[in-house]
CSV table of C-alpha atoms and ligand atoms in Angstrom, one decimal:
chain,number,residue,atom,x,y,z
A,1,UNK,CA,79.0,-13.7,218.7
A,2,UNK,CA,79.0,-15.8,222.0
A,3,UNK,CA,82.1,-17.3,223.2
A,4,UNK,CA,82.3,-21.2,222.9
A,5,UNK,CA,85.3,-23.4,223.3
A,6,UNK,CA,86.8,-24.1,220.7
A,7,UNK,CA,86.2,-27.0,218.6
A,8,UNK,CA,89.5,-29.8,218.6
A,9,UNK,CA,90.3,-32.9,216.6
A,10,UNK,CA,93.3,-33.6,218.8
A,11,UNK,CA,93.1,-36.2,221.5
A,12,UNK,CA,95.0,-37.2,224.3
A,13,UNK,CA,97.3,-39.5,222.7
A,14,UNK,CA,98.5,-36.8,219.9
A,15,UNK,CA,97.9,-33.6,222.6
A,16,UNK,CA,98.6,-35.2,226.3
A,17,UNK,CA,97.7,-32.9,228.7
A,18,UNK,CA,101.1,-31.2,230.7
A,19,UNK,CA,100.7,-29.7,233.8
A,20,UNK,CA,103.6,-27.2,234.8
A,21,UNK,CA,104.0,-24.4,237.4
A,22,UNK,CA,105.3,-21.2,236.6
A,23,UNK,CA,108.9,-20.6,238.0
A,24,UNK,CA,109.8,-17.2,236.7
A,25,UNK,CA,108.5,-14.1,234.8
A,26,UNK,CA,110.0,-12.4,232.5
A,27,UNK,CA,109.4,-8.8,230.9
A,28,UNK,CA,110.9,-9.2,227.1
A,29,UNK,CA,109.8,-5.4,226.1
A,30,UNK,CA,106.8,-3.3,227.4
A,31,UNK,CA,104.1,-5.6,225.3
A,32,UNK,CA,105.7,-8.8,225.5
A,33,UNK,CA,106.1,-11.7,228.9
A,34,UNK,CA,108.3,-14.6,229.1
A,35,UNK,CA,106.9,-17.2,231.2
A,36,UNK,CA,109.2,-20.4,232.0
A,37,UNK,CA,107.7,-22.9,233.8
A,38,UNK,CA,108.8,-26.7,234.8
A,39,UNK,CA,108.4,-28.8,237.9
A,40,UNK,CA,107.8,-32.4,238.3
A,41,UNK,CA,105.3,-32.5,235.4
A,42,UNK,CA,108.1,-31.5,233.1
A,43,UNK,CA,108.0,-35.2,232.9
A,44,UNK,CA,105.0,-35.6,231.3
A,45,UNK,CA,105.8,-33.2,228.2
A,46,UNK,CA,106.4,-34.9,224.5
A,47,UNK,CA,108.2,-32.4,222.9
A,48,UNK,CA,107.9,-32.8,218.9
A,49,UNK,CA,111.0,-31.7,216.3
A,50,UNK,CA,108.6,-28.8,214.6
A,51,UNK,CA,110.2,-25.1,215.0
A,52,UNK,CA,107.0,-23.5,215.5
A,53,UNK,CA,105.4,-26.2,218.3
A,54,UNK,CA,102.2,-24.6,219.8
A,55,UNK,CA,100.8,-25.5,222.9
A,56,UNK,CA,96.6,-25.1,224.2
A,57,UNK,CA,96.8,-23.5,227.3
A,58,UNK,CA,93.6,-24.5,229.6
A,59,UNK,CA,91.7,-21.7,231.8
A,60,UNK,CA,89.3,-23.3,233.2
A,61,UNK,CA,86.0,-21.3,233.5
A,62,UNK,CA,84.8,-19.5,237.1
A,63,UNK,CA,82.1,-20.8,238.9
A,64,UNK,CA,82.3,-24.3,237.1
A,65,UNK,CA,83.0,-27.5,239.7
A,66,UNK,CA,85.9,-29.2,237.6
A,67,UNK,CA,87.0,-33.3,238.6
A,68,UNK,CA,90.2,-32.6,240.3
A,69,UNK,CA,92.7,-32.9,239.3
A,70,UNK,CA,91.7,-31.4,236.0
A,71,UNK,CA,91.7,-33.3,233.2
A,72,UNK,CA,90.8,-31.6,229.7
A,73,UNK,CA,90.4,-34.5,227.7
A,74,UNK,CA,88.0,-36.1,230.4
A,75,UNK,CA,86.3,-33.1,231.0
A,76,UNK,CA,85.7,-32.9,227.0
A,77,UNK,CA,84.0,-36.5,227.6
A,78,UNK,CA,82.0,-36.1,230.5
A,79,UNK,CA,80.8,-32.5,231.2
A,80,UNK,CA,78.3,-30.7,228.4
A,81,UNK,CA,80.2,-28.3,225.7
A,82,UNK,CA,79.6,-25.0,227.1
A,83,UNK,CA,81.5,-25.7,230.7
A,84,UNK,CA,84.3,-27.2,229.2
A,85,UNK,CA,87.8,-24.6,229.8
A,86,UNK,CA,88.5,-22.1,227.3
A,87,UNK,CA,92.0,-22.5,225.5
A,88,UNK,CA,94.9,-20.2,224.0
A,89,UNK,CA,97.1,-21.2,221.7
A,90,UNK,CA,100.5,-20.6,222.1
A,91,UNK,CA,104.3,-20.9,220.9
A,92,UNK,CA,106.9,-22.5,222.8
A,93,UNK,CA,109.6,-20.6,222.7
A,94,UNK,CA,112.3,-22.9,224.2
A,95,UNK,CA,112.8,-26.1,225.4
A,96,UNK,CA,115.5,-26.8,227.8
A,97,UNK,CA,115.1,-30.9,228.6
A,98,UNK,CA,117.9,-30.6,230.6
A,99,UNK,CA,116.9,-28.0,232.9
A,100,UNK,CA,113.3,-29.3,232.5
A,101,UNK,CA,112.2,-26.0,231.2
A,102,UNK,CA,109.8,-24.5,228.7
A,103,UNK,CA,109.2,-21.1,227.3
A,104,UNK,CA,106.2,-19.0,226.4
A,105,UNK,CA,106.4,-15.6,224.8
A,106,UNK,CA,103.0,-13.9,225.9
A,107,UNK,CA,101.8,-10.5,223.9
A,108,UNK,CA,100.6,-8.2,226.1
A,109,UNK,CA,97.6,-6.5,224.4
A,110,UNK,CA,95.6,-4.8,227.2
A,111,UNK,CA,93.0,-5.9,230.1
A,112,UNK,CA,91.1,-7.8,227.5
A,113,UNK,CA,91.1,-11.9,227.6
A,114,UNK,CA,92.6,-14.8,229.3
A,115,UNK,CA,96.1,-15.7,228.3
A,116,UNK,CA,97.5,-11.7,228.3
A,117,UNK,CA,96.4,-10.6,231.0
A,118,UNK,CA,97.1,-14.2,233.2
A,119,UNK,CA,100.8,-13.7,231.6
A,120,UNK,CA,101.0,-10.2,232.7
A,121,UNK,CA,100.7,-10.9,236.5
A,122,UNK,CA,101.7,-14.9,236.8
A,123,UNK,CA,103.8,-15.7,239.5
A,124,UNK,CA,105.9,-17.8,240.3
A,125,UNK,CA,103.9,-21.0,241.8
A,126,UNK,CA,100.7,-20.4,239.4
A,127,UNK,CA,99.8,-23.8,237.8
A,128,UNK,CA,100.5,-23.9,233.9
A,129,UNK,CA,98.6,-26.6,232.5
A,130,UNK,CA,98.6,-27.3,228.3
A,131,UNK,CA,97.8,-30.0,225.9
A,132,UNK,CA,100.1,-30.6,222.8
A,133,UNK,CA,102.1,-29.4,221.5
A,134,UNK,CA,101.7,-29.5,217.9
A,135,UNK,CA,103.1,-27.8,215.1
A,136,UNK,CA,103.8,-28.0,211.1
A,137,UNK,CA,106.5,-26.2,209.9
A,138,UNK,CA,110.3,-26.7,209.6
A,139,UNK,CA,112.5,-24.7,207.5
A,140,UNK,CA,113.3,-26.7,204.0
A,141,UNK,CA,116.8,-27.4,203.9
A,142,UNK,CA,116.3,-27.2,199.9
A,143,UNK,CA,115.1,-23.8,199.5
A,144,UNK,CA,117.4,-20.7,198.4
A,145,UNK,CA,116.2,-18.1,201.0
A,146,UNK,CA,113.9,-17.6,203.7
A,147,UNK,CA,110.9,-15.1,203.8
A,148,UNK,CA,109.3,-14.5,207.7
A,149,UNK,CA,106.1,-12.1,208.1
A,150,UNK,CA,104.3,-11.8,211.1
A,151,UNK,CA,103.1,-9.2,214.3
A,152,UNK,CA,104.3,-9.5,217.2
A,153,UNK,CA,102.1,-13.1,218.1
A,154,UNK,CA,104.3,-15.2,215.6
A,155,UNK,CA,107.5,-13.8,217.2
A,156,UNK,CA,108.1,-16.7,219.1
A,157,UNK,CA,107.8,-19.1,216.2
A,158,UNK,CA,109.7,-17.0,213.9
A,159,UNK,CA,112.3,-16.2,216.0
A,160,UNK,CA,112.7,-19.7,217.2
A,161,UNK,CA,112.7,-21.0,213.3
A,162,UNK,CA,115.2,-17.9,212.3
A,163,UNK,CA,117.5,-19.8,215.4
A,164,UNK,CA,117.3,-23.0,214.0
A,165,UNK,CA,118.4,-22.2,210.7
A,166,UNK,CA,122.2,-22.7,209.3
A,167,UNK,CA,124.8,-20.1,209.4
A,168,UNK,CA,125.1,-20.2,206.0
A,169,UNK,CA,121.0,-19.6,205.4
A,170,UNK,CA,119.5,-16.3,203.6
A,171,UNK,CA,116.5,-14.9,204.0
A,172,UNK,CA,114.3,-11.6,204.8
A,173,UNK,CA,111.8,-11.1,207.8
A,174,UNK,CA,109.5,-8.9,208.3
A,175,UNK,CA,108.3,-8.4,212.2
A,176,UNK,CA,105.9,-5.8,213.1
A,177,UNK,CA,106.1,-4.7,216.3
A,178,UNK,CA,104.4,-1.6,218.3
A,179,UNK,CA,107.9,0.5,218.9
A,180,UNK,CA,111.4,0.7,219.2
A,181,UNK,CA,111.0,-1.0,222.4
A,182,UNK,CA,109.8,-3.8,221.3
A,183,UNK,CA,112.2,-5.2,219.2
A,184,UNK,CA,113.9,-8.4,220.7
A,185,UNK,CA,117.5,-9.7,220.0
A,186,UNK,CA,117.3,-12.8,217.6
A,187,UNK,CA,120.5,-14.6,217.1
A,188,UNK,CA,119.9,-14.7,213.1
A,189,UNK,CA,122.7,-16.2,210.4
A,190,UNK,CA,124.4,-13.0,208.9
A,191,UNK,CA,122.6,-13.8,205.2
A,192,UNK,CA,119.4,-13.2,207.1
A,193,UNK,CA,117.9,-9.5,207.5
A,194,UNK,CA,115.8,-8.5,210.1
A,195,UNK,CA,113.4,-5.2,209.4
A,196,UNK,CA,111.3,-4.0,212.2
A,197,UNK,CA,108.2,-2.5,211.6
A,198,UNK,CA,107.1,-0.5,214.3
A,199,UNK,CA,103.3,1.1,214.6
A,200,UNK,CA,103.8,4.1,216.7
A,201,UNK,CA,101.1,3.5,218.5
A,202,UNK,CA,98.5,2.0,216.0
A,203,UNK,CA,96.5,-0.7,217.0
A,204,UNK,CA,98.0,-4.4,216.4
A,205,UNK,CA,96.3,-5.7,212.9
A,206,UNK,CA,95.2,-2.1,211.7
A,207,UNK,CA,98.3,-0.6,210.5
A,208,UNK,CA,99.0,-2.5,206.8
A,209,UNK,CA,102.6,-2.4,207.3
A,210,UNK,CA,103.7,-5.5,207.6
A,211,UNK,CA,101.7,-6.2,204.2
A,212,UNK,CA,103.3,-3.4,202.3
A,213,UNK,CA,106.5,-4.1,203.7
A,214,UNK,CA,106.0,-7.9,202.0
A,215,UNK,CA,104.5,-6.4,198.9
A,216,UNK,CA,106.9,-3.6,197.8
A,217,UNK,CA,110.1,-5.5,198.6
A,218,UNK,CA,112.6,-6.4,196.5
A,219,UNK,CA,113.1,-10.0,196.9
A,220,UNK,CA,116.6,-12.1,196.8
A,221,UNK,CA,116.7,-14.3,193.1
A,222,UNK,CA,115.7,-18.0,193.8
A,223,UNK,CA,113.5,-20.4,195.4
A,224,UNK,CA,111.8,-18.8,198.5
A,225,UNK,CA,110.0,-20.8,201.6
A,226,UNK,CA,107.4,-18.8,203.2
A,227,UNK,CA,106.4,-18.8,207.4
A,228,UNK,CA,103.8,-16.0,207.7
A,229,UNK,CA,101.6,-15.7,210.4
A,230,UNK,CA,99.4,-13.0,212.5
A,231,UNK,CA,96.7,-11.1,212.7
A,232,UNK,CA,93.7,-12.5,210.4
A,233,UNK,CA,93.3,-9.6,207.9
A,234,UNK,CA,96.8,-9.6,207.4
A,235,UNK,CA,97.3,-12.5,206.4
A,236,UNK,CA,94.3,-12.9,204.2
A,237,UNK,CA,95.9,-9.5,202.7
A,238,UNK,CA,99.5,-11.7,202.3
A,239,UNK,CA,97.5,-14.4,200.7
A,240,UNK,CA,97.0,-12.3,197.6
A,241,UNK,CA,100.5,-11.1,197.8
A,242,UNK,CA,102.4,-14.3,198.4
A,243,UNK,CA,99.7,-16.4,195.5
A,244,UNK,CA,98.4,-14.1,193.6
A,245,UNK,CA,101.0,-11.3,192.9
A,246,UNK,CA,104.4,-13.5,193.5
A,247,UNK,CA,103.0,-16.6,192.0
A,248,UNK,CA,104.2,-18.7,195.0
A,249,UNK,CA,102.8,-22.6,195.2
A,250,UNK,CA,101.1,-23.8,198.2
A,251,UNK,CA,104.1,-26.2,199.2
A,252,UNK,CA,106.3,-22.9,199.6
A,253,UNK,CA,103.8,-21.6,202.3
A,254,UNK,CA,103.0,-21.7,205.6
A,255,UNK,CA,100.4,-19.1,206.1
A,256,UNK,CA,97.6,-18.5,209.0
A,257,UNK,CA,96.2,-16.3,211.3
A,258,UNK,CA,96.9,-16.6,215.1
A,259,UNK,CA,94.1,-14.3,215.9
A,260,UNK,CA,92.0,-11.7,214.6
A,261,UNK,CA,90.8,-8.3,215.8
A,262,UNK,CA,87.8,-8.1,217.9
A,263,UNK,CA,87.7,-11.6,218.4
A,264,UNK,CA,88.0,-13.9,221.5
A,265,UNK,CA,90.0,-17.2,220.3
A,266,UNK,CA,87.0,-19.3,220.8
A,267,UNK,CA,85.2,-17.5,218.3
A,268,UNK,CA,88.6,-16.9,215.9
A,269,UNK,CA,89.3,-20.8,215.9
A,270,UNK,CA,85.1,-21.5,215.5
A,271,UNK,CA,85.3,-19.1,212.4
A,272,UNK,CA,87.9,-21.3,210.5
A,273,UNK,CA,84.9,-23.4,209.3
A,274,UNK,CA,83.4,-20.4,208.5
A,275,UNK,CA,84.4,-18.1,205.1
A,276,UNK,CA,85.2,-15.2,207.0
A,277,UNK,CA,87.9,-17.2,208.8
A,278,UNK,CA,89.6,-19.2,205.6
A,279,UNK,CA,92.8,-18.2,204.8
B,1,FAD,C1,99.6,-21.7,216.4
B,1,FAD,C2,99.5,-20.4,217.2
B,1,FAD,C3,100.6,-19.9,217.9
B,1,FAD,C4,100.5,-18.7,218.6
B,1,FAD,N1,101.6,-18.3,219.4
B,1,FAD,C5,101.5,-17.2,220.1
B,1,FAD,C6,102.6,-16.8,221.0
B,1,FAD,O1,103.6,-17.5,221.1
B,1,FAD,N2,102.5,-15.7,221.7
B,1,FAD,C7,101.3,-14.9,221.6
B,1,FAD,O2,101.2,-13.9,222.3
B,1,FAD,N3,100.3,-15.3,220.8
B,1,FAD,C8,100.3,-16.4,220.1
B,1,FAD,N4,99.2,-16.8,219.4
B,1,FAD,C9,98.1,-15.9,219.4
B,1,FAD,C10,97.2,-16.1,220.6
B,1,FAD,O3,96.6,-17.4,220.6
B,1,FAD,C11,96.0,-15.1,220.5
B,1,FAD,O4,96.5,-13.8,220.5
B,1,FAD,C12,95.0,-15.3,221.6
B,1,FAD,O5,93.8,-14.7,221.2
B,1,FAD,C13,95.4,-14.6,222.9
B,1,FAD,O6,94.4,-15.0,223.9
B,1,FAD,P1,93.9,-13.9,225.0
B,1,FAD,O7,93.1,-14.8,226.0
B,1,FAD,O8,95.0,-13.1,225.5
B,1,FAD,O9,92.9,-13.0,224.2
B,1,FAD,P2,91.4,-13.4,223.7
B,1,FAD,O10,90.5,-13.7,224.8
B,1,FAD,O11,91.5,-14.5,222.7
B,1,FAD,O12,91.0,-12.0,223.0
B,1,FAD,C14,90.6,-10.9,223.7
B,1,FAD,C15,90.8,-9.6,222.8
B,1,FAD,O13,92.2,-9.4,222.6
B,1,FAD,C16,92.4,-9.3,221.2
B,1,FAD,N5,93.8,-9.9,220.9
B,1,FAD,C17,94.1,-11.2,221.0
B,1,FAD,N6,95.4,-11.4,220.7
B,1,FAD,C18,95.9,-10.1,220.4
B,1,FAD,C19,97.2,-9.7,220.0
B,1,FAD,N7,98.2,-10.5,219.8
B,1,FAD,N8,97.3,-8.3,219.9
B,1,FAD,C20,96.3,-7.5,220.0
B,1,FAD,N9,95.0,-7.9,220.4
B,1,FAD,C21,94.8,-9.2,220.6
B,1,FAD,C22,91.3,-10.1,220.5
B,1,FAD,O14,91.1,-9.6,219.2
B,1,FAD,C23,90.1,-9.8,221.4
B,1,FAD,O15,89.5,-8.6,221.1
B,1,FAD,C24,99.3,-18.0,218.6
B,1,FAD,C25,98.2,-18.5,217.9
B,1,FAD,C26,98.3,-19.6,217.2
B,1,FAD,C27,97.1,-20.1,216.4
C-alpha cells in the first residue's frame, strides 16, 4: 500500500499546532526513549484533563519547500495532499506547567519509520512540533476495579492513568513488554497488580500473550472499566474476549489499536475506514 498522510477531522482550534525543542533524552529501558521538551512555545500548549492525551507529531517530508515557519493546518489548506507532513501519534507522558515541560515515551522498534528512530537519536535543540492533544478516556470514579492491557506503545497512557488513580483503587494490568529490562517503575495504588509479560525476544504484536493473559485470568468480583490498547491484531483478538466472552458493554471499554504490524501509520490510521482496520 502507498503511504499517504493521514486523513484528520481535527482543526486548528480543537488541535493547535505546538512547537517545542527537545531539551533532554532519556533512555527508559533498551526499547523505550523519554523525550522532554519545552521552550518558549510551551506557551502555546492547551493541555486537556484526559489521562491518556495524545499528541500528532509533524515530520515534514524531504525534498518538499514548506512556508516557514511551518504551519500544518495551513499547509493542509494550501499545498496538494500528497506533500502535506506525515504524522505520529503519541502519548504525553507528563505535563509539568510549572517547569513548562512535556513528556513523550517513544518505543524503540528498529531502523524502520519516523518517530522511533527520530526519538532514538534526538538531541537536545531538535525542534518538536505537534498538534493536539486530544484524548478520551479517564478512569470512572464509579467502577469497582480497573482492567489495563496493552504492549509496550500504550505504556505511557496506562501508566499515566494507573498514576492518576486513588490510593484506595483496584485493578489488574496486563503490560507486554520485550524483557525483563523493559519493565518501568509505575507508582500504582497497592489494590492494583502489575503482571509483566515479557516476549523473549518475539516480535511486538506476534506473540498472543497479552491476549491469553486477559483471557485466562481470573478476574476481581464487580463492575470492571476497561483501557486496552496496542497492536491491531491484539486488540481485535481482546475484542472477542472483553464482548464476546466477558459480556462487557461498550460504555465499560476503551479499546483501539495504536498501530499495526507491517504498517506505516499513514496507512494504519487510512485503514480505520476500512474493515480490516475496525476494531
Ligand atoms: C492514541 C495513540 C497513542 C500512542 N501513544 C504512543 C506512545 O506514547 N508511545 C509510542 O511509542 N507509541 C505510541 N503510539 C503508537 C505509535 O503512533 C505507532 O507505533 C507509530 O506507528 C510509530 O511511528 P513510527 O514512525 O516510529 O513507525 P511507522 O513509520 O508508523 O512504522 C514503521 C514500521 O514500524 C512498525 N511499528 C510501528 N510501531 C511499532 C511498535 N510500537 N512496535 C513494533 N513495531 C512498530 C510498523 O508496523 C511499521 O512496519 C500511539 C498511537 C495512538 C493511536
Amino acid at each position: 500500500m502507498t503511504s499517504v498522510p493521514a486523513a484528520t477531522s481535527a482543526t486548528r482550534k480543537s488541535r493547535p499546532q505546538t512547537n517545542l525543542t527537545v531539551l533532554r533524552r532519556e533512555q527508559l529501558s533498551p526499547h523505550m526513549v523519554r523525550i522532554i521538551a519545552g521552550g518558549p512555545g510551551f506557551a502555546d500548549y492547551v493541555n486537556n484533563s484526559f489521562v491518556d492525551r495524545y499528541v500528532k507529531i509533524v515530520f515534514p517530508q524531504p525534498g518538499i519547500d514548506y512556508p516557514e515557519p511551518l504551519d500544518l493546518w495551513e499547509v493542509r489548506e494550501s499545498m496538494p495532499r500528497d506533500q502535506w507532513p506525515h504524522t505520529r501519534t503519541y502519548t504525553v507522558r507528563w505535563v509539568d506547567e510549572a517547569a513548562g515541560e512535556v513528556a513523550i515515551d517513544f518505543v524503540i522498534h528498529g531502523d524502520e519509520g519516523l518517530a522511533g528512530p527520530w526519538a532514538a537519536s534526538a538531541r537536545p535543540g531538535d525542534a518538536l512540533t505537534f498538534t493536539g492533544p486530544g484524548g478520551g478516556y479517564n478512569p470512572d470514579p464509579a467502577a469497582d476495579w480497573y482492567l489495563f492491557a496493552g504492549d509496550e506503545s500504550a505504556l505511557p497512557a496506562i501508566g499515566a492513568s494507573i498514576e492518576s488513580l486513588p490510593e484506595d483503587a483496584r485493578g489488574l494490568a496486563f503490560l507486554e513488554v520485550d524483557g525483563d529490562a523493559d519493565v518501568q517503575a509505575i507508582s500504582a495504588p497497592a489494590g492494583v497488580e502489575l503482571r509483566w509479560l515479557l516476549r523473549g525476544g518475539v516480535p511486538a504484536g506476534a506473540s498472543g500473550l497479552l491476549v491469553s493473559a486477559v483471557r485466562d485470568a481470573i478476574w476481581p468480583e464487580g463492575r470492571v472499566q476497561v483501557f486496552a490498547h496496542g497492536e491491531r491484531g491484539y486488540m481485535k483478538s481482546l475484542r472477542e474476549v472483553l464482548y464476546a466472552q466477558r459480556g462487557l458493554q461498550r460504555s465499560q471499554v476503551s479499546l483501539s489499536g495504536y498501530w499495526a504490524m507491517g504498517r506505516v501509520e499513514d496507512d494504519f490510521q487510512a485503514e480505520k475506514k476500512l474493515p480490516i482496520g475496525e476494531i
